[in-house]
Coordinates of C-alpha atoms in Angstrom, one line a residue:
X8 CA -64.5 21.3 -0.1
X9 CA -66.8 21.8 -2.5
X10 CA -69.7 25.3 -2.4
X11 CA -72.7 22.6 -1.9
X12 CA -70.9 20.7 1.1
X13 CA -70.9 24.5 2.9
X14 CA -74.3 25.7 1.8
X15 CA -75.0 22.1 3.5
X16 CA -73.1 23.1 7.2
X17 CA -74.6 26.7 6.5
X18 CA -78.5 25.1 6.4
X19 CA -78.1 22.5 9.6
X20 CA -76.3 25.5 10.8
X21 CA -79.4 27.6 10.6
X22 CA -81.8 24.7 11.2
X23 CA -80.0 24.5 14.7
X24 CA -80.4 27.7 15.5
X25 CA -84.4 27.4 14.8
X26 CA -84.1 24.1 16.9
X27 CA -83.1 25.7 19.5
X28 CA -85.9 28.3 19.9
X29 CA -88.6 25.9 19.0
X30 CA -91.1 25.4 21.4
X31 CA -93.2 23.3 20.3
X32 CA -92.9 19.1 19.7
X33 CA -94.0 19.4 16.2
X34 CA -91.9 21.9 14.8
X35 CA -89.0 20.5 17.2
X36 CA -89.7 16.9 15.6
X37 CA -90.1 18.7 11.8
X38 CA -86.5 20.4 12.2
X39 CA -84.6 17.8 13.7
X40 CA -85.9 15.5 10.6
X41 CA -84.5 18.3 8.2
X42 CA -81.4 18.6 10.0
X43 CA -81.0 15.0 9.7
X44 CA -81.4 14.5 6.2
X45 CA -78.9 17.6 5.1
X46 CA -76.2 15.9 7.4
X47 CA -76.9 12.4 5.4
X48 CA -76.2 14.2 2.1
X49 CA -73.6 16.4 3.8
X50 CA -71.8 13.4 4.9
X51 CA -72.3 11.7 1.3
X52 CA -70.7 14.2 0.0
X53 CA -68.1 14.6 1.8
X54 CA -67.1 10.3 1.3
X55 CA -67.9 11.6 -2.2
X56 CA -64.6 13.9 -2.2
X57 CA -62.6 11.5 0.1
X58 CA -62.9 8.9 -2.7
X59 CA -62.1 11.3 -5.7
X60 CA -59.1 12.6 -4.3
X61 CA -57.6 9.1 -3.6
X62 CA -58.2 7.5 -6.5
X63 CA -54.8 8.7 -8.5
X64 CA -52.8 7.6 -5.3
X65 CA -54.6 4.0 -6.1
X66 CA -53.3 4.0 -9.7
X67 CA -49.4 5.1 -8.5
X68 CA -50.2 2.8 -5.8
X69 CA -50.9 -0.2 -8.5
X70 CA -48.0 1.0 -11.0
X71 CA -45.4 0.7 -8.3
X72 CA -46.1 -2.7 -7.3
X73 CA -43.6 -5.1 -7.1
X74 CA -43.2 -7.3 -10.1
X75 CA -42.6 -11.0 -10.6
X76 CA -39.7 -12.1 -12.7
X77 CA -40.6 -14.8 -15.3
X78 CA -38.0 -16.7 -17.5
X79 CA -39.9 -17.4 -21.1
X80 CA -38.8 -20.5 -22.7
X81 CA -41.3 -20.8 -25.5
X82 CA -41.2 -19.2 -28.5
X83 CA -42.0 -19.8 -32.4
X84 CA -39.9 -19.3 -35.3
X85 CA -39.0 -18.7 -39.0
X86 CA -36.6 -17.5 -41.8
X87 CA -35.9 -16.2 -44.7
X88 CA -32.8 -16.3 -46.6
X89 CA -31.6 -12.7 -44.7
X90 CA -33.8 -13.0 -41.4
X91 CA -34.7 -15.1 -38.4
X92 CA -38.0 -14.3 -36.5
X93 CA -38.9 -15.9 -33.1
X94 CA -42.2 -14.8 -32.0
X95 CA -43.0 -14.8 -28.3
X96 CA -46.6 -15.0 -27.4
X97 CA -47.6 -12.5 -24.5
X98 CA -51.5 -11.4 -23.7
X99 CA -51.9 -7.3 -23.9
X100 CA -48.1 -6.8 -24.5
X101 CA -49.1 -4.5 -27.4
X102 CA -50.4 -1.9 -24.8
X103 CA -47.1 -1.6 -23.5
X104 CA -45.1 1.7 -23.6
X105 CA -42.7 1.0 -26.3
X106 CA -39.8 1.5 -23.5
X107 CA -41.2 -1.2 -21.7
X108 CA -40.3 -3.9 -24.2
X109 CA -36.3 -4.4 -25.3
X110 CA -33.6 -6.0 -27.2
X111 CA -29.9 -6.3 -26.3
X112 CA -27.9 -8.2 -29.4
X113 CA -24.8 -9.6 -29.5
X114 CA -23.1 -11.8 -32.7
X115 CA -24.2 -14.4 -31.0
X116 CA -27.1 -14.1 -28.8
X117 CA -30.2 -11.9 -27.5
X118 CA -31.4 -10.4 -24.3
X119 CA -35.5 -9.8 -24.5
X120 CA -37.0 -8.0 -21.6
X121 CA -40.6 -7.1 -21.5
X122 CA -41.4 -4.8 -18.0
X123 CA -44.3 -3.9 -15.9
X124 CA -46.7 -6.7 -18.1
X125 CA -49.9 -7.8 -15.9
X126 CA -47.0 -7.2 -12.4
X127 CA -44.7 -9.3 -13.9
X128 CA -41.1 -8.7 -16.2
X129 CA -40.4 -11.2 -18.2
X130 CA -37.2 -12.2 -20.2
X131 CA -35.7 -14.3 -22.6
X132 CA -32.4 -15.3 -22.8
X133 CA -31.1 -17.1 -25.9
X134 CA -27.0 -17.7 -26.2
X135 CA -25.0 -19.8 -28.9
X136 CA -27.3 -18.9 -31.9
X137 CA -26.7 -21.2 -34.8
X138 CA -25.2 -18.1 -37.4
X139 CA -23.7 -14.7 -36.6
X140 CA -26.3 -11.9 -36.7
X141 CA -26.1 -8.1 -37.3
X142 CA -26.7 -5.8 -34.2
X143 CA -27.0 -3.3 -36.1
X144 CA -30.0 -4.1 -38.0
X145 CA -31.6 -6.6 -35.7
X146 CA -34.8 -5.4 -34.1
X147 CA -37.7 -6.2 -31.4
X148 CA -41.3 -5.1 -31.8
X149 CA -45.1 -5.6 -30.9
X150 CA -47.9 -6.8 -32.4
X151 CA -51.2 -7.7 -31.0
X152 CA -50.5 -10.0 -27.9
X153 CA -47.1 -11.1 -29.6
X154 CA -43.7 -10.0 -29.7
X155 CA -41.5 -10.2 -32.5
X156 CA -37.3 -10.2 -32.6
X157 CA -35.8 -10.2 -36.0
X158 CA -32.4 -11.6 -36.1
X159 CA -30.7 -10.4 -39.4
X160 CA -28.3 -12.9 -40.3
X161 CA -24.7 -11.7 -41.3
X162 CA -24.2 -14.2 -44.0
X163 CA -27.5 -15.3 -46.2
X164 CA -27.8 -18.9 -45.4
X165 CA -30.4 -21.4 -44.0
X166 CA -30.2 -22.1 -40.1
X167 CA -30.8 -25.4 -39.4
X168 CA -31.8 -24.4 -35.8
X169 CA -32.0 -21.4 -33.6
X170 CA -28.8 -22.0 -31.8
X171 CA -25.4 -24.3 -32.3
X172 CA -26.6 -26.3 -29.0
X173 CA -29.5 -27.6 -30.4
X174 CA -27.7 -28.0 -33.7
X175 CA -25.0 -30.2 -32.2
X176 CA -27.6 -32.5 -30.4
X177 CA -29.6 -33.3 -33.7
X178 CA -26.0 -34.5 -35.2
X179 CA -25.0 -36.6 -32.3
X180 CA -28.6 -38.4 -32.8
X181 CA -27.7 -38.7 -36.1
X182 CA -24.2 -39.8 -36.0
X183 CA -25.0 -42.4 -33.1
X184 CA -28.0 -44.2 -34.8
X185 CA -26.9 -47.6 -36.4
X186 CA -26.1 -47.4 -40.2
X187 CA -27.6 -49.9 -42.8
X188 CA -25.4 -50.0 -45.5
X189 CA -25.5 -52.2 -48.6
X190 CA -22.4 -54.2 -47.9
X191 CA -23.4 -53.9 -43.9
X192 CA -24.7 -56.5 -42.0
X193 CA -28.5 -55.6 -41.7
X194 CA -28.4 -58.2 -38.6
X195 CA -25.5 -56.7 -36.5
X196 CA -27.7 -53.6 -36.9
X197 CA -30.5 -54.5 -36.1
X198 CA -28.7 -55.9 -32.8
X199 CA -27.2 -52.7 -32.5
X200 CA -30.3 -50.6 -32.6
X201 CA -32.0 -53.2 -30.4
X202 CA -28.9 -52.6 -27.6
X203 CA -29.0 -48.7 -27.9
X204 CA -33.0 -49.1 -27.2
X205 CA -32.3 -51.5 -24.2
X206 CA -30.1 -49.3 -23.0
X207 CA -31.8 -45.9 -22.8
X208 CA -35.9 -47.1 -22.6
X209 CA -37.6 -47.4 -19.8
X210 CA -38.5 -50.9 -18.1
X211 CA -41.2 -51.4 -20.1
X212 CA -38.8 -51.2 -23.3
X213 CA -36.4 -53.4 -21.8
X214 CA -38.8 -56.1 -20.7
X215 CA -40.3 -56.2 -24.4
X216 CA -36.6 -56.1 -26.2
X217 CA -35.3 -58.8 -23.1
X218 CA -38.4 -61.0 -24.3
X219 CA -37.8 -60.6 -27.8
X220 CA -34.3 -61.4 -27.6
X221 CA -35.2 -64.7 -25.6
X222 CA -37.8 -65.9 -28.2
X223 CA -35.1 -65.8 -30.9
X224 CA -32.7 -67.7 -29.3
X225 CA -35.1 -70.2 -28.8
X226 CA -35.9 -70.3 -32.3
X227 CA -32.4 -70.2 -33.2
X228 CA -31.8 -73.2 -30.7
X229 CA -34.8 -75.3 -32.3
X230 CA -33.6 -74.6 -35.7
X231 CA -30.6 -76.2 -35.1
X232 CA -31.7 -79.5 -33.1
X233 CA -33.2 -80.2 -35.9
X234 CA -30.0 -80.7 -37.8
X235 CA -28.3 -82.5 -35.2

């Protein structure tokens, strides 16, 4: 305990003492006052000391809490003709140990782990990239409120998309939609397109396109009663 918290015990101590062979009401009422007042100050220091000495078991307290584990799914990207960099948005992650914040790379795919951020670890997991990459060379690192991974492509070439999934999905739109060719049929399709809409929109969609459909064979039906 601190020198001024025993000069403290040592006064009431003393004022006690004089308390005690008091006679008369005055002084008895003047020392009792005194005694009162150094064991309010006494007893402020002493919370004083009580709160300085647990306040770094607070902070370990706070650093070993338990984390949340969050799954990041957005991110931002962009190349050049050697590199691809994805950028994940994260508040404070700058302030991070550098530890805290890693890369695992594979040919094929990344493992991004940032720990201890706000009480939570997050990760992103991305598999089936569109190109081989270099492990070797590929890196992670922070900027203000953003981290950034830099893929570094094995052969110079433009990716179409971050992975071969997405890839494959844009060419299956592509392949599926209805061609118009000049020696095609621009009716069959149109009735083509028309069926693929009626079969995956909703029941709005398919009300409109069932309506549509209706009105022209009405047309088509008056058109031709009036060559019979």
């Amino acid at each position: 305990m601190s020198t001024k918290a025993d000069e403290l015990k040592l006064d009431i101590e003393e004022f006690n003492s004089l308390l005690q062979k008091a006679n008369r009401q005055k002084s008895k009422d003047v020392l009792s006052l005194e005694i009162r007042k150094l064991q309010t100050e006494l007893a402020r220091l002493i919370e004083e000391n009580q709160i300085s000495q647990t306040k770094p078991a607070v902070a370990v307290s706070n650093s070993s809490q338990k984390c949340y584990e969050v799954k990041l799914n957005n991110y931002g990207w962009d190349q050049t003709n050697t590199t691809v960099k994805l950028y994940v948005t994260l508040k404070d992650v700058h302030q991070l140990a550098k530890e805290a914040v890693t890369c695992n790379f594979t040919e094929k795919s990344f493992d991004l782990h940032i720990l201890g951020l706000n009480n939570k670890n997050y990760s992103l997991t991305i598999n089936n990239l569109c190109e081989d990459i270099d492990t070797d060379k590929s890196s992670v690192r922070t900027k203000a409120d953003m981290v950034i991974v830099s893929l570094i492509k094995k052969v110079a070439k433009h990716w179409s998309h971050v992975t071969s999934v997405e890839k494959r999905i844009k060419e299956s739109k592509t392949s599926s939609a209805p061609d118009i060719s000049e020696d095609g049929d621009p009716g069959t399709s149109l009735m083509n397109l028309m069926k693929k809409m009626y079969q995956e929109g909703d029941d709005e969609i398919k009300k409109t396109i069932a309506k549509a459909w209706t009105e022209t064979q009405e047309k088509k039906a008056v058109g031709l009663s009036d060559y019979s």
